[in-house]
C-alpha atoms as a printed R data frame, in Angstrom:
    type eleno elety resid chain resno       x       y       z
1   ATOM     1    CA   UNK     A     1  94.855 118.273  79.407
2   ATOM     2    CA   UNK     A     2  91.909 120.433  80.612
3   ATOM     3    CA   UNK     A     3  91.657 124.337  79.695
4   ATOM     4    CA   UNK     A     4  90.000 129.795  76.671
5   ATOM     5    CA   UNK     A     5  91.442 132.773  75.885
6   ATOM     6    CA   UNK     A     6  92.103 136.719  75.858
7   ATOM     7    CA   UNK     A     7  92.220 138.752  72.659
8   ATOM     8    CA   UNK     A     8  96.072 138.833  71.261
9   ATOM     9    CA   UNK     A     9  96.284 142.713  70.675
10  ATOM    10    CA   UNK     A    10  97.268 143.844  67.153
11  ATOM    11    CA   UNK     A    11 100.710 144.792  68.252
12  ATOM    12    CA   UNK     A    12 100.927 141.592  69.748
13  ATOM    13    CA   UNK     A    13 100.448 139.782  66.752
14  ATOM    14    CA   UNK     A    14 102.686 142.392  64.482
15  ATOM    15    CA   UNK     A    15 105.357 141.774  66.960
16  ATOM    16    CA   UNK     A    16 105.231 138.055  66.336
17  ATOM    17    CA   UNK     A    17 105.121 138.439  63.002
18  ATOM    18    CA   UNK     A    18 108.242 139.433  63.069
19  ATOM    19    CA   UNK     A    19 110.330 136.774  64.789
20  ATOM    20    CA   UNK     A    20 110.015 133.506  62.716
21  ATOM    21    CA   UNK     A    21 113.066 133.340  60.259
22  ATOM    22    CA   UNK     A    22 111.617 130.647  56.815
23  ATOM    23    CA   UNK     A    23 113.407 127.532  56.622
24  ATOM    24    CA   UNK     A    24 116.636 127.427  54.593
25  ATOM    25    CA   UNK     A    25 115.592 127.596  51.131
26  ATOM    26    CA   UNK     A    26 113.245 130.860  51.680
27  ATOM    27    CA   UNK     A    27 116.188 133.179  51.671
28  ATOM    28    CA   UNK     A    28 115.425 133.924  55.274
29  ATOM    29    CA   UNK     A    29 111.864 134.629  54.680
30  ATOM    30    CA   UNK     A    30 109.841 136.218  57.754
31  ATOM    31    CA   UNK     A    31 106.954 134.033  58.575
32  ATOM    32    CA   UNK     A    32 104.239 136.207  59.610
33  ATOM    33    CA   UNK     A    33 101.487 135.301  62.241
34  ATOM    34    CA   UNK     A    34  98.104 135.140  62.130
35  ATOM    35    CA   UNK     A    35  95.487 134.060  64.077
36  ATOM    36    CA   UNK     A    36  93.292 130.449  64.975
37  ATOM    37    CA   UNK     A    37  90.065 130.990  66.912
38  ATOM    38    CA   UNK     A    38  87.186 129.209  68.433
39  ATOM    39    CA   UNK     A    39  84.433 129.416  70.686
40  ATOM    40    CA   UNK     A    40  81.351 127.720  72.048
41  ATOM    41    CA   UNK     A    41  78.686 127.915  74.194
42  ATOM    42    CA   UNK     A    42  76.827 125.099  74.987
43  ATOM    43    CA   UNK     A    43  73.632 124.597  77.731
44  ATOM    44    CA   UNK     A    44  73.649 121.428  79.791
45  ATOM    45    CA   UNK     A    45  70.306 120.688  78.581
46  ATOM    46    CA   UNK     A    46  67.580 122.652  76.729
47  ATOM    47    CA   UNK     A    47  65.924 124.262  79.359
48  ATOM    48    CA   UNK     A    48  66.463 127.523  80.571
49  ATOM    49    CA   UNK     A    49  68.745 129.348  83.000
50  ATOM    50    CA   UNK     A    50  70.504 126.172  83.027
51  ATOM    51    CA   UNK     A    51  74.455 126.048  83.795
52  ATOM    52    CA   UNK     A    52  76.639 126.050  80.680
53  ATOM    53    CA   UNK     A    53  80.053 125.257  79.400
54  ATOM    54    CA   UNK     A    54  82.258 127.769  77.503
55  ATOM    55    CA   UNK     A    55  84.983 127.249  75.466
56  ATOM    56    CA   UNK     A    56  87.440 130.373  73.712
57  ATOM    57    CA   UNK     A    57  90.316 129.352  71.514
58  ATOM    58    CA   UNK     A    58  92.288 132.261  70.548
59  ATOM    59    CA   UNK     A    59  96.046 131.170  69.452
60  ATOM    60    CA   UNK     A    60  98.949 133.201  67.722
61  ATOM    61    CA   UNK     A    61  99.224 130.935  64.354
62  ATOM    62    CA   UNK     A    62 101.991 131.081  61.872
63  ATOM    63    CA   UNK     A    63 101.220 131.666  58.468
64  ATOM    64    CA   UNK     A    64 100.972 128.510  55.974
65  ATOM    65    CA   UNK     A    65 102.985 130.602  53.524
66  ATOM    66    CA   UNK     A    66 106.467 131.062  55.721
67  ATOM    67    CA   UNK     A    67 106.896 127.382  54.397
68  ATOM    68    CA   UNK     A    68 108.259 124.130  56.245
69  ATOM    69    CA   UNK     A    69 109.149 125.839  59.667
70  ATOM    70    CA   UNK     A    70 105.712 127.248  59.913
71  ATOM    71    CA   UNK     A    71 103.931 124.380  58.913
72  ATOM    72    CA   UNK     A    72 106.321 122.096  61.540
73  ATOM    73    CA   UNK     A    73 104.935 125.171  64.407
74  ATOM    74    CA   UNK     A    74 101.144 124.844  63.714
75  ATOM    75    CA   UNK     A    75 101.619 121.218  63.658
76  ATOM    76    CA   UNK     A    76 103.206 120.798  67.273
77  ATOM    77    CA   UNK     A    77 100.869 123.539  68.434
78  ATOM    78    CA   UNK     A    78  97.735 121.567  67.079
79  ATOM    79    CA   UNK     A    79  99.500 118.354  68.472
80  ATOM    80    CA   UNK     A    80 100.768 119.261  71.828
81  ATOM    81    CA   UNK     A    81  97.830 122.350  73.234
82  ATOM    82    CA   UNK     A    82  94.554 120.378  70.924
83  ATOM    83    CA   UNK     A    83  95.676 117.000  70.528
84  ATOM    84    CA   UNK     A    84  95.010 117.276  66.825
85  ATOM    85    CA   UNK     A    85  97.035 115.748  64.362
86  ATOM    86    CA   UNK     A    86  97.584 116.099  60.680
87  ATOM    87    CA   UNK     A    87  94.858 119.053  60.454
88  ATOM    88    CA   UNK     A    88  95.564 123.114  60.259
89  ATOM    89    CA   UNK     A    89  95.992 124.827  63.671
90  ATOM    90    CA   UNK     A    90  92.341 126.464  62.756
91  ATOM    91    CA   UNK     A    91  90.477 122.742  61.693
92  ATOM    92    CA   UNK     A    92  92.139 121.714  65.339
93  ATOM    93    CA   UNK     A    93  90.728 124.223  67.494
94  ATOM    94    CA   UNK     A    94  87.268 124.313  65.836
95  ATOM    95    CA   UNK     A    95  87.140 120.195  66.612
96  ATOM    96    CA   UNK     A    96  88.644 120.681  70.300
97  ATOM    97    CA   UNK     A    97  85.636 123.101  70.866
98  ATOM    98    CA   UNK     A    98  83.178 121.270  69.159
99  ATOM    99    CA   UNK     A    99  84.279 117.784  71.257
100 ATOM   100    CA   UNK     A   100  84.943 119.420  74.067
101 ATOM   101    CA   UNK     A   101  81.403 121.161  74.888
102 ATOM   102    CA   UNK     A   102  79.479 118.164  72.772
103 ATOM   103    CA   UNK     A   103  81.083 115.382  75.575
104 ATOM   104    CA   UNK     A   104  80.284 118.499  78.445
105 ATOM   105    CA   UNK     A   105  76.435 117.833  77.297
106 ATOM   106    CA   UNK     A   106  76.628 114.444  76.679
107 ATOM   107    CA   UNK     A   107  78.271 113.264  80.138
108 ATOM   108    CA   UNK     A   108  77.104 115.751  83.032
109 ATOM   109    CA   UNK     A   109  73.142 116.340  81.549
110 ATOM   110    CA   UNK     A   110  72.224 113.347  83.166
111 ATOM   111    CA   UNK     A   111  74.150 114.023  86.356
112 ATOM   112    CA   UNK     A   112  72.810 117.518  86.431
113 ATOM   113    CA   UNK     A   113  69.575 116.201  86.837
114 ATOM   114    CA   UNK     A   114  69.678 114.458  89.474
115 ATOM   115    CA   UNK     A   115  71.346 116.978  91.230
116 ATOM   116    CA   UNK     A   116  69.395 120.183  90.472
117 ATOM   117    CA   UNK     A   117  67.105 120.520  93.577
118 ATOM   118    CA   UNK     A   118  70.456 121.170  95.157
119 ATOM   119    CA   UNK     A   119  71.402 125.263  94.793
120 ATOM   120    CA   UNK     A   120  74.925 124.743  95.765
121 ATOM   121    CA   UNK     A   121  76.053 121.964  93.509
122 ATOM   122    CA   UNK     A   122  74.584 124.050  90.506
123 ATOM   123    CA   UNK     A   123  78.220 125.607  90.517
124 ATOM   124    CA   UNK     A   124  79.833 121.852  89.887
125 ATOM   125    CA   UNK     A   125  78.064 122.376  86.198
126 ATOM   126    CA   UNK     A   126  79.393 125.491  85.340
127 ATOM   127    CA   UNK     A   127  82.459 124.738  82.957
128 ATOM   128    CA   UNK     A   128  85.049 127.127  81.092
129 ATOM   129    CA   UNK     A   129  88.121 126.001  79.197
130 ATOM   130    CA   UNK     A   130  89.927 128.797  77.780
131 ATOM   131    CA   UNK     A   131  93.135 128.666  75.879
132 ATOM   132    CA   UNK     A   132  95.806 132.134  74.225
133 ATOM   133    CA   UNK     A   133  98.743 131.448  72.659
134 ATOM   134    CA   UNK     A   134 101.403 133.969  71.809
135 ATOM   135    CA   UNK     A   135 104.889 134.528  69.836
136 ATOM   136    CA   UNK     A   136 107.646 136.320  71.277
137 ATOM   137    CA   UNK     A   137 111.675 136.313  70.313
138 ATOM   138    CA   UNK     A   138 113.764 134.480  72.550
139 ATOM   139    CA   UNK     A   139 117.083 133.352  72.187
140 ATOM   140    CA   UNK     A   140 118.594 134.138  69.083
141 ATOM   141    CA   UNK     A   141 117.347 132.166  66.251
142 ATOM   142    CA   UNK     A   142 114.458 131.057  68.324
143 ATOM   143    CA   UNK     A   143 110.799 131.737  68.788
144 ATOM   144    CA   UNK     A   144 109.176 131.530  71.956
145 ATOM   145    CA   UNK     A   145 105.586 130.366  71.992
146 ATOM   146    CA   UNK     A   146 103.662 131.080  75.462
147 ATOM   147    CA   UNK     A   147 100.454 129.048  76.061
148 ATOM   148    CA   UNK     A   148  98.014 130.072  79.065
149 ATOM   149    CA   UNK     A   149  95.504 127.298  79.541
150 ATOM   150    CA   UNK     A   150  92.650 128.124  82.290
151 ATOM   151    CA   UNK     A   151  89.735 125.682  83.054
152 ATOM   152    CA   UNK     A   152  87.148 124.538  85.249
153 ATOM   153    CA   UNK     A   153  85.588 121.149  85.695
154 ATOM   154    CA   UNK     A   154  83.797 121.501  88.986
155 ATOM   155    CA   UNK     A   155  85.676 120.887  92.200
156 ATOM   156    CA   UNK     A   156  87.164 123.526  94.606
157 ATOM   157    CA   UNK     A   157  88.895 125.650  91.857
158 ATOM   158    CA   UNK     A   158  89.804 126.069  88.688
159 ATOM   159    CA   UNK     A   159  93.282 125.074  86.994
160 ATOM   160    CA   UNK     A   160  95.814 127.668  85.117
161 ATOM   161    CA   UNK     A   161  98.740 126.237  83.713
162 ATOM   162    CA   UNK     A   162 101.739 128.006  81.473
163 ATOM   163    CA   UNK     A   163 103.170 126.010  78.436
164 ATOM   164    CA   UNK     A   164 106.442 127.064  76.677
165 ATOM   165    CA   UNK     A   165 107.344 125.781  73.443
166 ATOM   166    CA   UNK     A   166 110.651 127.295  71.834
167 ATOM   167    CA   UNK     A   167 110.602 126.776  67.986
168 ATOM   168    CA   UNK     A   168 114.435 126.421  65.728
169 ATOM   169    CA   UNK     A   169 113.541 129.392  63.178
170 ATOM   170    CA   UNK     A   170 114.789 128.040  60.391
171 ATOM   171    CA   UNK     A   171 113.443 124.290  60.533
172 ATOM   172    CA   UNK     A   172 110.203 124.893  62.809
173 ATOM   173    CA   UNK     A   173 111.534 122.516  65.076
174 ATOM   174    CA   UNK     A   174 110.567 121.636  68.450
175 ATOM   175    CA   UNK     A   175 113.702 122.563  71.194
176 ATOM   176    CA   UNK     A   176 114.400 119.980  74.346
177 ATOM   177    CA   UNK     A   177 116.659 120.223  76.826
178 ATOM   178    CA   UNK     A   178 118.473 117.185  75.877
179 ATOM   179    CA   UNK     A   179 119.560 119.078  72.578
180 ATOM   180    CA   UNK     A   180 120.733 122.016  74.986
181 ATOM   181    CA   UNK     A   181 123.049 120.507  77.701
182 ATOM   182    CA   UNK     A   182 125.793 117.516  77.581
183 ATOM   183    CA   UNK     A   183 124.196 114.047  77.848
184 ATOM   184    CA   UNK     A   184 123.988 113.052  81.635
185 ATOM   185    CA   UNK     A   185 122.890 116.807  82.959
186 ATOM   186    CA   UNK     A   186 119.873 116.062  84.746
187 ATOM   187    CA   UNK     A   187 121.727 115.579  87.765
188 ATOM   188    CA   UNK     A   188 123.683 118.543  87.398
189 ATOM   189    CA   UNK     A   189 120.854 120.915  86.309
190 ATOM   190    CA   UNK     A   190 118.460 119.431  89.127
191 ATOM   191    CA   UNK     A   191 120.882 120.590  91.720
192 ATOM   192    CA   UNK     A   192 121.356 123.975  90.285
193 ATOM   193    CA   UNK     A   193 117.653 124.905  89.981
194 ATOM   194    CA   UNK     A   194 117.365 123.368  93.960
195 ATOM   195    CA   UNK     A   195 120.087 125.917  95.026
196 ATOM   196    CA   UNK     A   196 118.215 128.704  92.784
197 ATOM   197    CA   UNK     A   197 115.057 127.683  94.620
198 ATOM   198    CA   UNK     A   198 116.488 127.711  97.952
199 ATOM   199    CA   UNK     A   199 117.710 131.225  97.289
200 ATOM   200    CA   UNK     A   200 114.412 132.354  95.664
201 ATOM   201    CA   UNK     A   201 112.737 131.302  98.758
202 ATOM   202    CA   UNK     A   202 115.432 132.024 101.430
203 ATOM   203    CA   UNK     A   203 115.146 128.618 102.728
204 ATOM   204    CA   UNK     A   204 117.999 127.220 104.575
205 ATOM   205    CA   UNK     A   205 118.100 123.493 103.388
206 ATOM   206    CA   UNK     A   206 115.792 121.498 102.041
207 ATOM   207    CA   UNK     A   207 113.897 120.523 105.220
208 ATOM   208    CA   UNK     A   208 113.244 124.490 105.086
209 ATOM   209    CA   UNK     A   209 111.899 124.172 101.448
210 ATOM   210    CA   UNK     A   210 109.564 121.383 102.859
211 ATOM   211    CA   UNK     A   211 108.067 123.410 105.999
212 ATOM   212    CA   UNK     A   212 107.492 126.388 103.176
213 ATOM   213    CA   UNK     A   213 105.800 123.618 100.742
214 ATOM   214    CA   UNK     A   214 107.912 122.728  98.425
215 ATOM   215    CA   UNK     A   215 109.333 119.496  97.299
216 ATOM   216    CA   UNK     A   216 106.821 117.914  99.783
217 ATOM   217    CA   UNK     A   217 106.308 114.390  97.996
218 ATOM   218    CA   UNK     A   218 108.977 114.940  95.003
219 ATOM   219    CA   UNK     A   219 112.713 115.587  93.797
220 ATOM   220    CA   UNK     A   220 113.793 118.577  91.908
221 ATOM   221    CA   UNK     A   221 113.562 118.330  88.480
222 ATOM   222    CA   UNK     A   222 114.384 120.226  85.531
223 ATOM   223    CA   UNK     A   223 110.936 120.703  83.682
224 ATOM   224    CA   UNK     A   224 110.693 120.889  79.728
225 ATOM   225    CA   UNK     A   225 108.510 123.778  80.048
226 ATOM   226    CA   UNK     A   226 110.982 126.711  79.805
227 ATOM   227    CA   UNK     A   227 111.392 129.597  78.211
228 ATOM   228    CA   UNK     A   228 114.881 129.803  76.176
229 ATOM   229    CA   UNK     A   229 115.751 133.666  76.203
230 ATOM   230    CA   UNK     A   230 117.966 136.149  75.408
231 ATOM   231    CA   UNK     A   231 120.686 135.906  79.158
232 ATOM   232    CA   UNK     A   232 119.136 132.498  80.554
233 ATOM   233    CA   UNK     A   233 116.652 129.952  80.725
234 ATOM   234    CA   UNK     A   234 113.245 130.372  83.058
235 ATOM   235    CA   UNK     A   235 112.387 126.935  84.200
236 ATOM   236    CA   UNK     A   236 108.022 127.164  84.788
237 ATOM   237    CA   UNK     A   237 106.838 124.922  87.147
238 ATOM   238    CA   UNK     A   238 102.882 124.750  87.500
239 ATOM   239    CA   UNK     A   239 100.605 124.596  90.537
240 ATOM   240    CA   UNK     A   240 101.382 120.985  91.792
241 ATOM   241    CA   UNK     A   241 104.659 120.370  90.008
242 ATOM   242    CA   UNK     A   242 106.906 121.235  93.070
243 ATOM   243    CA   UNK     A   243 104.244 122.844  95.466
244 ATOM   244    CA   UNK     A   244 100.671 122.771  96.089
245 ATOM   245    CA   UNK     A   245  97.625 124.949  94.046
246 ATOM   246    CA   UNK     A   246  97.776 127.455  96.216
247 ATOM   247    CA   UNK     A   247 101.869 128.432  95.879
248 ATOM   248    CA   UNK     A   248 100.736 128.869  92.559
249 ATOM   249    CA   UNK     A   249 103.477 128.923  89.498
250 ATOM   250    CA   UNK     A   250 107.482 128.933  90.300
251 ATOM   251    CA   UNK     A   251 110.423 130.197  87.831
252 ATOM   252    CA   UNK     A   252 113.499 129.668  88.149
253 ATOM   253    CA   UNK     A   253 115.866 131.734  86.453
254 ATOM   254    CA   UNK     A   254 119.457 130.264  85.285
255 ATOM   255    CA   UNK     A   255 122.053 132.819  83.592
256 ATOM   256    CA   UNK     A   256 124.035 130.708  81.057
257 ATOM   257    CA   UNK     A   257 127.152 131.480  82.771
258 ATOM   258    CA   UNK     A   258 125.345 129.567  85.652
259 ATOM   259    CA   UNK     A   259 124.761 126.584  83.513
260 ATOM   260    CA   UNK     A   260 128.232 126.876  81.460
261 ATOM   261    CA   UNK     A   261 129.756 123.544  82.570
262 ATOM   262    CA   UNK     A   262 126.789 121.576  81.659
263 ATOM   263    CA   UNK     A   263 125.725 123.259  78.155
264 ATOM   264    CA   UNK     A   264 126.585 122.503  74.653
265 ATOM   265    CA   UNK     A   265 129.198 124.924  73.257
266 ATOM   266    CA   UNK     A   266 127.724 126.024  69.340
């Protein structure tokens, strides 16, 4: 993974507070929200008016105190956006920036060199990784965390990618799709996100989908990155998932009515 961040506004972060119900033994405690941050600025090498790399951390955290289900959160978020384990969401973001501009300097410096006579490769040097996080309600019972990760690492563009993670209130838990639908629904839920697509896109068939860029060199699938809300599920496809860069993100939107036959009933 490869990606800084926007300031969460305050009623951002009130709203969030809001939505995380404690695990059972709490009473049915609110866990409130707070807030990890990081960010660096590091020069290739010492000199002056030199290219840089800059990295801002800015995630929606829950608070220590809303127990076992906020604890089980921060640890997936540290996990699965910093690949930090077995530290606070805060300790995790401070190392990913510190790692992340320290190897910058340590790998391209010497590369840099050699090619700084060159004006137009002077761009190749100039890295960013930014990465917000936010909480909003979802389903009932469930807390929908929204990660934007946007980078650069030289090349012809930059990368911004969308990660959902939807959190069990009361045990913190990470929700798949496996725990959603009957066992054997990939087939099933792969064909009805194809006909959404087809419809989204007014393609005819799937050679259609093809000549408009999708599904070029791949099958439909049914992603794990989805947002579990309130009337449906939005399946979030990024840039190269089921089209090229520049069709940018797709989502799919399934009603649960359209996905009846092939859910769990509670």
């Amino acid at each position: 993974m490869k990606e800084t961040i926007k300031t969460l506004s305050a009623t951002l972060l009130t709203a969030a507070a809001l939505l995380l119900a404690a695990c059972g033994g709490d009473g049915g405690k609110t866990v409130g929200f707070g807030k990890a941050e990081a960010e660096r600025s590091v020069a290739i090498t010492d000199e002056e008016g030199v290219p840089a790399c800059h990295v801002h951390i800015e995630l929606a955290c829950a608070k220590e105190n809303g127990g076992e289900a906020a604890k089980a959160i921060n640890a997936t978020l540290a996990e699965q956006l910093l690949g930090m384990e077995g530290v606070s969401l805060q300790a995790a973001a401070d190392s990913f920036a510190n790692s992340y501009t320290r190897d910058y300097r340590r790998n391209f410096a010497p590369l840099y060199r050699e090619d700084r006579s060159d004006p137009d490769k002077r761009a190749w040097y100039e890295y960013r990784y930014s990465l917000s996080g936010e909480a909003a309600e979802g389903r009932e019972g469930v807390t929908v965390y929204k990660a934007t990760v946007d980078y650069y690492e030289g090349g012809a563009h930059g990368i911004n990618q969308l990660l959902v993670f939807n959190f069990d209130n009361q045990t913190g838990r990470l929700l798949m799709l496996s725990e959603l639908f009957v066992p054997g629904f990939e087939q099933a839920l792969a064909d009805k996100l194809l006909e959404a697509l087809l419809k989204q896109t007014e393609a005819k068939d799937l050679d259609d989908l093809h000549n408009k860029g999708y599904l070029y060199s791949m099958d439909m699938f049914a992603p794990e990155n989805f947002i579990l809300g309130k009337d449906g599920i939005t399946f979030i496809y990024n840039p190269y998932e089921i089209a090229p860069y520049a069709m940018g993100k797709t989502e799919l939107i399934l009603t649960y009515d359209d996905m009846d036959d092939i859910m769990k009933k509670p």
